[in-house]
Coordinates of C-alpha atoms and ligand atoms in Angstrom, one line a residue:
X6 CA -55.5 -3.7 -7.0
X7 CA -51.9 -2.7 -7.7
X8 CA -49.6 -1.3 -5.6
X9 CA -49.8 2.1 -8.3
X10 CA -53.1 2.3 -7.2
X11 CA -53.1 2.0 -3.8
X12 CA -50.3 5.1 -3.7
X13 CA -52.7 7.3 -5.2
X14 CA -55.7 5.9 -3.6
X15 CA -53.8 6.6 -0.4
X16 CA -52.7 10.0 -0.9
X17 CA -56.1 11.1 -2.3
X18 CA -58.0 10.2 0.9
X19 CA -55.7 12.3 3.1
X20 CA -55.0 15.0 0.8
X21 CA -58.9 15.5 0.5
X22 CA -58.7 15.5 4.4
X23 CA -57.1 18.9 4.5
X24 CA -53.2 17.0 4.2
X25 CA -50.1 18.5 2.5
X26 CA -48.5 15.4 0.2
X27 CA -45.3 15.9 1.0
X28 CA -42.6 13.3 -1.3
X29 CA -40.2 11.0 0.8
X30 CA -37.2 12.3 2.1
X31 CA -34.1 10.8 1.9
X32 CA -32.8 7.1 3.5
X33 CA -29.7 9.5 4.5
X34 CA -31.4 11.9 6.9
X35 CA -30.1 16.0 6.7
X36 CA -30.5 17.2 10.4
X37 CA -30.5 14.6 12.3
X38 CA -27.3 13.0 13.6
X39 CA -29.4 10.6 15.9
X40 CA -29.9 8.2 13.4
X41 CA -28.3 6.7 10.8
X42 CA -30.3 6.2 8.1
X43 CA -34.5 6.9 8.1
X44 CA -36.0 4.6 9.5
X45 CA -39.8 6.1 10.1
X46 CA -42.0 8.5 8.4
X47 CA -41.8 11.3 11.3
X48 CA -38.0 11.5 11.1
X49 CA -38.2 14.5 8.7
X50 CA -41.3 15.9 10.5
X51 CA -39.5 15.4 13.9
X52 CA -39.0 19.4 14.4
X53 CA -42.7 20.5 13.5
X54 CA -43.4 18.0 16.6
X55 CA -41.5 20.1 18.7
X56 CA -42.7 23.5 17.1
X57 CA -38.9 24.1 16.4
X58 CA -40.4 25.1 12.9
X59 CA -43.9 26.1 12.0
X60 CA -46.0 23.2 9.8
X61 CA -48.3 27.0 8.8
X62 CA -45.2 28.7 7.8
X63 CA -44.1 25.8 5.5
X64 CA -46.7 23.5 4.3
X65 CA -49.8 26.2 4.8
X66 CA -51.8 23.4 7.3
X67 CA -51.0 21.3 10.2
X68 CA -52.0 18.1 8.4
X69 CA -48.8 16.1 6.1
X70 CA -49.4 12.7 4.5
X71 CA -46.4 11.1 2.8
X72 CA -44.7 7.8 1.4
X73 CA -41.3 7.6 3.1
X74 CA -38.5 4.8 1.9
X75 CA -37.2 3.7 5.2
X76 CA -34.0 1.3 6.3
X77 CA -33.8 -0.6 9.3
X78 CA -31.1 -2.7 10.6
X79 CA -31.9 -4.1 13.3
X80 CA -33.2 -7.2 11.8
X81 CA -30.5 -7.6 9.2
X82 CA -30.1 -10.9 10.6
X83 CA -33.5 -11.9 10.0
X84 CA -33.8 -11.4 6.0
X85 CA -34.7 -14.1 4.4
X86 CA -37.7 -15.2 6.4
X87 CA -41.5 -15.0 5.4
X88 CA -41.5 -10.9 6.7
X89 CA -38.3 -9.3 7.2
X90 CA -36.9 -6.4 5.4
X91 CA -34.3 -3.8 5.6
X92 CA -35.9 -1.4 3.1
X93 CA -39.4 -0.7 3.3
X94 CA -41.9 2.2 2.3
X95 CA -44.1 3.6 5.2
X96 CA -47.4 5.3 4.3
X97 CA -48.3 7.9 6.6
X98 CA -50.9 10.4 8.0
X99 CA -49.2 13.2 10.8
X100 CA -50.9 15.8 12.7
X101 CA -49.0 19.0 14.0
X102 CA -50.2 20.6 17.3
X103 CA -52.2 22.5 18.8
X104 CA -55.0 20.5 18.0
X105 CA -58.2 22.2 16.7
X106 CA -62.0 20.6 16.0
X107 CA -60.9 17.0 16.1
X108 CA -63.3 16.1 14.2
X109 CA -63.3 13.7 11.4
X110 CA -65.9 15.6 9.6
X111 CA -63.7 18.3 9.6
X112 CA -61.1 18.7 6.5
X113 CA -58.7 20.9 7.7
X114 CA -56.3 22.8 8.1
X115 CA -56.1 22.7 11.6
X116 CA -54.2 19.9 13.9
X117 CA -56.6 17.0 15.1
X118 CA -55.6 13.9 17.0
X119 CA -57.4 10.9 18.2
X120 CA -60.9 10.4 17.1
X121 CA -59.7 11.5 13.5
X122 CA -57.1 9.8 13.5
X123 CA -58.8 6.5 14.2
X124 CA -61.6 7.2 12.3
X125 CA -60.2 7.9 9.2
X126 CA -57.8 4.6 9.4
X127 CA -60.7 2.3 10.0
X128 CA -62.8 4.7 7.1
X129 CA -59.2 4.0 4.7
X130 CA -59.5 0.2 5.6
X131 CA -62.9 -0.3 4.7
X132 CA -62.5 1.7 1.6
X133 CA -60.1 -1.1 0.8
X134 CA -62.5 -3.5 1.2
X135 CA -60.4 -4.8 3.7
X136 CA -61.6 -6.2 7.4
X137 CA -60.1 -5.4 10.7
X138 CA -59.5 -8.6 12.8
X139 CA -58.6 -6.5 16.2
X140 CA -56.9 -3.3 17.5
X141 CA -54.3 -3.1 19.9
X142 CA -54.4 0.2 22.6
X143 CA -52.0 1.1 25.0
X144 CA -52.9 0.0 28.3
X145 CA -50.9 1.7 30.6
X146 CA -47.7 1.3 31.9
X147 CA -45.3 3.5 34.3
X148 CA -45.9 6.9 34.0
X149 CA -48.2 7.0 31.5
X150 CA -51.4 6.4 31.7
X151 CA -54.2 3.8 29.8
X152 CA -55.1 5.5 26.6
X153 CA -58.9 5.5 27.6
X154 CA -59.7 7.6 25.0
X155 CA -58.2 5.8 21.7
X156 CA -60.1 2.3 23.5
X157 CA -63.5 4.7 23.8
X158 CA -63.7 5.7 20.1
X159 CA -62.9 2.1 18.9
X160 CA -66.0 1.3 21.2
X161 CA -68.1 3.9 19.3
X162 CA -66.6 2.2 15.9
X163 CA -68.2 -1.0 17.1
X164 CA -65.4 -3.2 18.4
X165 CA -66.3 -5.3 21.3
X166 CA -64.0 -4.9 23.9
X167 CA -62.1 -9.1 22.9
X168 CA -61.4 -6.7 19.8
X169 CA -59.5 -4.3 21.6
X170 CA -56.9 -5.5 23.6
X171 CA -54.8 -3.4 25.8
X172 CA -50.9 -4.1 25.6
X173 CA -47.8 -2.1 27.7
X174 CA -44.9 -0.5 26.9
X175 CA -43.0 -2.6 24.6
X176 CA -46.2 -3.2 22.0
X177 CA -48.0 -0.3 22.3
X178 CA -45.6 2.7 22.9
X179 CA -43.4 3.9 20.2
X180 CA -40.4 6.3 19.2
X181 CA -38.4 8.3 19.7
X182 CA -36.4 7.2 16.8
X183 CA -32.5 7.6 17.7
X184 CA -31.4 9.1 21.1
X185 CA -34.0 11.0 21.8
X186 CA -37.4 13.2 20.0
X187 CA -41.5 12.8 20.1
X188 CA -42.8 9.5 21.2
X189 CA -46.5 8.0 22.6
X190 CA -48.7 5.7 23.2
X191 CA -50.1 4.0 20.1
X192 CA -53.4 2.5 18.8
X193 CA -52.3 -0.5 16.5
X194 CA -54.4 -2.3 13.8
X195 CA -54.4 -6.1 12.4
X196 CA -55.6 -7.3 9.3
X197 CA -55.1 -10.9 8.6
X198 CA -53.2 -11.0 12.2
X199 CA -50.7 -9.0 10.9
X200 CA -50.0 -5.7 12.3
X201 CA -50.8 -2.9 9.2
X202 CA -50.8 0.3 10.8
X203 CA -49.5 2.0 13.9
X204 CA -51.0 4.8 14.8
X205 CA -48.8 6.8 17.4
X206 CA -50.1 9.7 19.1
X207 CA -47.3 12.2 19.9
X208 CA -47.7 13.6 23.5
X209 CA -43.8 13.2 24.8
X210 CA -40.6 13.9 24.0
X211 CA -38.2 11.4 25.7
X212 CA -34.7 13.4 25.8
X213 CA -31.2 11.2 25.8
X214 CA -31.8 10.1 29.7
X215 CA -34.8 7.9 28.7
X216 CA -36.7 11.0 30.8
X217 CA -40.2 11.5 29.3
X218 CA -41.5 15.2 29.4
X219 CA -45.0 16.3 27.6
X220 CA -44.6 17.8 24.6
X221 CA -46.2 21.4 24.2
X222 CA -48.7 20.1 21.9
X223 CA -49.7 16.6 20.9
X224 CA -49.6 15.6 17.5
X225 CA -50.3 11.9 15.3
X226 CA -47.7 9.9 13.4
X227 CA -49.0 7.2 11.6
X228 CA -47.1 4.6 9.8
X229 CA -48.5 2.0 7.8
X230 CA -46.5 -0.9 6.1
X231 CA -46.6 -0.5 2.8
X232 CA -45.3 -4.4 1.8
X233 CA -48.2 -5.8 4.7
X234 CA -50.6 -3.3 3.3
X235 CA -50.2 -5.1 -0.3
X236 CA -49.6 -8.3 1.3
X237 CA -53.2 -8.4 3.0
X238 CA -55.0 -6.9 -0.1
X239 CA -53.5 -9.1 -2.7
X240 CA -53.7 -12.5 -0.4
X241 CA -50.4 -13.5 -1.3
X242 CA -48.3 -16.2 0.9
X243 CA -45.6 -13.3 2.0
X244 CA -44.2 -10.1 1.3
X245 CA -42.3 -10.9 -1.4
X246 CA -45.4 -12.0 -3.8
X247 CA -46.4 -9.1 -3.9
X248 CA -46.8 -6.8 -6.9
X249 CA -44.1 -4.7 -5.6
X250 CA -41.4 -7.9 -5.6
X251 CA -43.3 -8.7 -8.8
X252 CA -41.0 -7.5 -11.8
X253 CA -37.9 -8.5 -10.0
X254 CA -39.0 -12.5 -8.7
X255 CA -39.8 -12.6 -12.5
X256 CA -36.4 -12.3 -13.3
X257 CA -35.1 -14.4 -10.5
X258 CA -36.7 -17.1 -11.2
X259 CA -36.1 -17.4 -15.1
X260 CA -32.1 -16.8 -13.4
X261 CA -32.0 -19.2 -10.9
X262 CA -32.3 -22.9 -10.8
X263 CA -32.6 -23.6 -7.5
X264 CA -35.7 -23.7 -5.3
X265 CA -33.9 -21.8 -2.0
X266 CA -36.5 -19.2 -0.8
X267 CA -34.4 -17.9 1.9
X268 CA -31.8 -17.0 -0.4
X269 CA -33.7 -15.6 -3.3
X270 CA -36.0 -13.1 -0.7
X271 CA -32.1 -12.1 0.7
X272 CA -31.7 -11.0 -2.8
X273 CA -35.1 -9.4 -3.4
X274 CA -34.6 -7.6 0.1
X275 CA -30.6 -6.4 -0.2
X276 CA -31.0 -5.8 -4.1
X277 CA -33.7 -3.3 -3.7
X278 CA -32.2 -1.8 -0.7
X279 CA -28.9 -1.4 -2.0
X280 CA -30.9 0.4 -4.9
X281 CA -32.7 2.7 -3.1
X282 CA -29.6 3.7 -1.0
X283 CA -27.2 4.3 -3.9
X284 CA -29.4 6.7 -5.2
X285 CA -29.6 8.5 -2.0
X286 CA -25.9 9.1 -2.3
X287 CA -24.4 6.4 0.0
X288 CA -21.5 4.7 -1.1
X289 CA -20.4 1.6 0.3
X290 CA -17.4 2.3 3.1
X291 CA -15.9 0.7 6.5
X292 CA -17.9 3.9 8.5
X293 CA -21.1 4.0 9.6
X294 CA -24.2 4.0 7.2
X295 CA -21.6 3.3 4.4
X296 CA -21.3 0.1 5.9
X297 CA -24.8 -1.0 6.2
X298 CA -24.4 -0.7 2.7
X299 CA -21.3 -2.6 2.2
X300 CA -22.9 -5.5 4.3
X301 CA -26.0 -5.7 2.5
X302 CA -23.7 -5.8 -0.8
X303 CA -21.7 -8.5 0.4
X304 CA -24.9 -10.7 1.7
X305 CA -26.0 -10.1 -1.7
X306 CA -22.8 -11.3 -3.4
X307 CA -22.4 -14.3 -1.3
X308 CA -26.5 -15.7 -2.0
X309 CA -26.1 -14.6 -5.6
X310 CA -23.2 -17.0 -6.0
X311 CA -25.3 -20.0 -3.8
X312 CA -27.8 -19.3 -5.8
X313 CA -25.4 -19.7 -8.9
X314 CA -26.4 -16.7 -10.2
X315 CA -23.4 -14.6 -12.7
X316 CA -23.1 -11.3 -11.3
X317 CA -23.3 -9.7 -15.1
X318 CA -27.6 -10.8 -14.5
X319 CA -27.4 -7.5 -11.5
X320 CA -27.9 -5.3 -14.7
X321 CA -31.3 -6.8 -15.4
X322 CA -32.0 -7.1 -11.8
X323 CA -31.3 -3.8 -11.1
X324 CA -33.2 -2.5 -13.6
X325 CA -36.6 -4.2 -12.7
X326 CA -36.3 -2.4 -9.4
X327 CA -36.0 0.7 -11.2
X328 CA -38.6 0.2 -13.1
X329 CA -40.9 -0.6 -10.9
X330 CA -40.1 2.5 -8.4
X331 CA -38.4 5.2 -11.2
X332 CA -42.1 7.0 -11.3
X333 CA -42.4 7.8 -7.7
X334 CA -38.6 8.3 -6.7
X335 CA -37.0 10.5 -9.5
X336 CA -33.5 9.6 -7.9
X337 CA -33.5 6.3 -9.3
X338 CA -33.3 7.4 -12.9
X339 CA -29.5 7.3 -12.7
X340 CA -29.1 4.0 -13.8
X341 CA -25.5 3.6 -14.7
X342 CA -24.4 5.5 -11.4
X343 CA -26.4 3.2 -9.4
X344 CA -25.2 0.1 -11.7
X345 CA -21.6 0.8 -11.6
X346 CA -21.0 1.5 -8.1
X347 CA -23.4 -2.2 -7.1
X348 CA -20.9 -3.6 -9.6
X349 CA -17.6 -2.2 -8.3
X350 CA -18.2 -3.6 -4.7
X351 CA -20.0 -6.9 -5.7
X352 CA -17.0 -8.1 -8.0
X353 CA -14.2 -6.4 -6.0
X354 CA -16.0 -8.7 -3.1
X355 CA -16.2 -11.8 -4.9
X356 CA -12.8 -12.0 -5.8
X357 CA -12.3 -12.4 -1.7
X358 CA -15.1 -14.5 -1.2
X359 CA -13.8 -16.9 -3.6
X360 CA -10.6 -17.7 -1.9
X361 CA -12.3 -17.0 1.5
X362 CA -15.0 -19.7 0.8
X363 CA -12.3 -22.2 -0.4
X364 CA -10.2 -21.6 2.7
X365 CA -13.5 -21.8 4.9
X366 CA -14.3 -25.6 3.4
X367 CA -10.7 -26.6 4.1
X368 CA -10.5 -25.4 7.8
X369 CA -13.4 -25.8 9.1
X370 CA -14.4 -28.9 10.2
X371 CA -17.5 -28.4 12.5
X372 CA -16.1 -30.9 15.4
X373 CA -13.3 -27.9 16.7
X374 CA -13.9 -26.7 20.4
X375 CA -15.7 -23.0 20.6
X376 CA -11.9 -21.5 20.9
X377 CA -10.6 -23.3 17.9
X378 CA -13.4 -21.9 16.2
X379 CA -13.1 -18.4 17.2
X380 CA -9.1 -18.7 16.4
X381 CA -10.3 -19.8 12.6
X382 CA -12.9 -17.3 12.0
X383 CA -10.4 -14.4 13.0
X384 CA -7.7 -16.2 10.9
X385 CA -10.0 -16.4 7.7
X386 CA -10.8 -12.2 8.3
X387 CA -7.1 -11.6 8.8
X388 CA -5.6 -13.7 6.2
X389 CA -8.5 -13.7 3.5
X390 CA -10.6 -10.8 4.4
X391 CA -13.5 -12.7 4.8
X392 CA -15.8 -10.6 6.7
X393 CA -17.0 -12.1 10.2
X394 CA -20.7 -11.8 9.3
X395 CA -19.8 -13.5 6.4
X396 CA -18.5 -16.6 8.0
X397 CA -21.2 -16.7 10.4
X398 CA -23.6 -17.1 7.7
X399 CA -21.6 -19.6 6.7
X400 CA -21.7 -21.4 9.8
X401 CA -25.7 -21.3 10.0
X402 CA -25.7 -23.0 6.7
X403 CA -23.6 -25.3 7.5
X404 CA -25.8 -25.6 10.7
X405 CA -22.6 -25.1 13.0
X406 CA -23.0 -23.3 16.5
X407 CA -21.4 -20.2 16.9
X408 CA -21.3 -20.0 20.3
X409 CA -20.9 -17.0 22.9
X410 CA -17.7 -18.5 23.8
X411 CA -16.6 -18.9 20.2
X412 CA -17.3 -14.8 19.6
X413 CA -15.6 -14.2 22.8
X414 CA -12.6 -15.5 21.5
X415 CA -12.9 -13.8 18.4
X416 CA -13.5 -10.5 19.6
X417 CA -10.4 -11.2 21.9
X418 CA -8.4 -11.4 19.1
X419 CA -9.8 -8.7 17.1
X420 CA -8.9 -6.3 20.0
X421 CA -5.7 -7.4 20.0
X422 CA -5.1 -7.1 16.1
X423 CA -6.5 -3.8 16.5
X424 CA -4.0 -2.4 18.9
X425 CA -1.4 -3.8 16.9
X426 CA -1.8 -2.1 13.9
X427 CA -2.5 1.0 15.4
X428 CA 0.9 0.8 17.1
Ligands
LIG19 N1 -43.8 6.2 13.2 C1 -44.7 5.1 13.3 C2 -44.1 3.8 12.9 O1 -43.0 3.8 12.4 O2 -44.7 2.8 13.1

């Protein structure tokens, strides 16, 4: 089955369940200065969690189900492995308080929480044909309690108890996103021994102390990994074999000569994410979110050249990403927006990439003590403009240590520059 089809099938099992389909919202969230970017589902439902609005008022039920594109940076580092990406898509199921007949023979429109919940993600899994390996429940930590209830209902499902395994805090309790919002215990299912769907069931708000407090009503926020989803039902090796990488690893490949995987899935990962961002409205800047997207454009310019790749092929590339996602998101049809602003950064970065690169070979020997190296890595950002993270990548190629001491020194120096040119 192709990702196309899983989308609907998706939003036709929830929708029949009494849910409003309500389209993604932007990567650039609109009331919520906690975050950055989106990085979850709930982000634009965060207020109906909290009853500051009414889900009745505005979507006519308690019950949402969506497709949200979501960016996280946190394991920027990380791209290029076998599961990593910034920008993902996040199918979801949520759940509005107060909660009426949870039952999951009951379609709607009132708020339901647990046994539905559960019950309709293992019902959506089988439908898939797919076969649950285990579940994961929270099994109580601190202040909060052992979710006895989610474990119960995977016991009525059939699961023997080695198929529910009880984690703490950091596995099985998620949110808030940002500073502070909703946030619970979770019930957490594996396919193929990869986690596909987190089901989170709402019941505190944590304010910006780390405090927990119950919220008024609890509610369910489910996300499920859209790229693991497909990865699991089309048996490929990773991620990136997927239908959704499919259009654009076509074109990579006929592009690209050499066999680096790491490199290419950087590209897959920072191509589409810089896509998907653009046509959000983010343009690539030294401040904040703008420069999430100006790092992601640089990593992209710097493995598009290892990879030998001219950056005139971005047209083609960009295009198979919007091909493949222009039906669902409607801001993607701005091609030549999207195009020219990628362009403009890539090759106003490559011009300082080339004579940062050439200065990195010459100076950098690999033998120099952790200060030396911290003194040359500032030099080559003062002098050249060659971006830190840049160099560091540089470094791992070249399998040379940057060391605590060697960023000490660095960020020494940086401090100083910085007082300097303010005056
Ligand atoms: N909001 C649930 C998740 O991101 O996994």
């Amino acid at each position: 089955m192709k990702s196309e089809e899983i989308r609907k099938l998706f939003l036709e099992f929830f929708e029949k369940r009494g849910h409003k389909i309500i389209p993604s919202s932007s990567l650039i969230p609109y009331d919520d200065p906690s975050v950055l970017l989106t990085t979850a589902g709930m982000q634009q439902f965060k207020k109906y969690f909290t009853r500051e609005k009414d889900p009745n008022q505005d979507f006519g039920t308690q019950r949402t189900a969506s497709i949200q594109k979501c960016f996280r940076t946190t394991d920027i580092e990380e791209i290029g492995d076998e599961s990593h990406l910034t920008f993902f898509e996040m199918l979801g199921n949520f759940s509005f308080g107060p909660v009426g007949n949870d039952d999951p023979a009951n379609f709607g429109p009132d708020g339901y929480f647990k046994k539905s919940a559960i019950y309709w993600a293992y019902e959506f899994i089988k439908s898939l044909g797919l076969e649950i390996d285990y579940v994961t429940v929270f099994g109580g930590q601190g202040e909060v309690p052992f979710d006895e209830e989610s474990y119960k209902i995977w016991q009525e499902l059939g699961f023997p108890e080695n198929k529910i395994l009880k984690r703490g805090r950091e596995d099985n309790f998620w949110g808030p996103t940002g500073d502070e919002g909703p946030c619970g215990p979770t019930t957490e299912i594996y396919v193929d021994n990869l986690e596909i769907w987190n089901l989170v069931f709402n019941e505190y708000y944590q304010d910006k102390n780390g405090k927990l407090q119950k919220l008024q009503y609890p509610g369910v926020d489910t996300g499920m990994g859209f790229e693991r989803l497909m990865k699991v039902l089309q048996k490929t090796p990773t991620i990136f074999e997927t239908d959704l990488f499919e259009n654009l690893r076509n074109i990579l490949e006929k592009l690209v000569k050499k066999d680096d995987q790491r490199r290419k899935r950087i590209v897959f990962d920072h191509l589409r994410g810089s896509v998907f961002l653009v046509a959000d409205g983010l343009y690539p800047s030294n401040l904040d979110r703008g420069y999430v997207l100006r790092r992601i454009l640089r990593r992209l310019t710097l493995n598009l050249k290892f990879l030998e790749i001219e950056l005139i092929n971005l047209e083609e590339l960009i295009k198979a990403v919007i091909d493949k996602y222009g039906q669902f998101y409607p801001e993607l049809k701005k091609f030549d927006k999207i195009k020219n602003m990628i362009y403009e950064e890539v090759i106003s970065f490559e011009k300082t990439l080339v004579s940062g690169l050439k200065e990195f070979e010459r100076i950098i020997k690999g033998n120099e003590d952790d200060n030396i190296l911290g003194e040359k890595i500032f030099f080559l950002y003062t002098s050249y403009g060659l971006p830190v993270e840049i160099s560091k990548e540089l470094l791992r190629q070249k399998q040379i240590n940057w060391s605590e001491m060697a960023e000490k020194k660095f960020n020494e120096l940086f401090k100083k520059h910085q007082q300097i040119s303010k005056g």
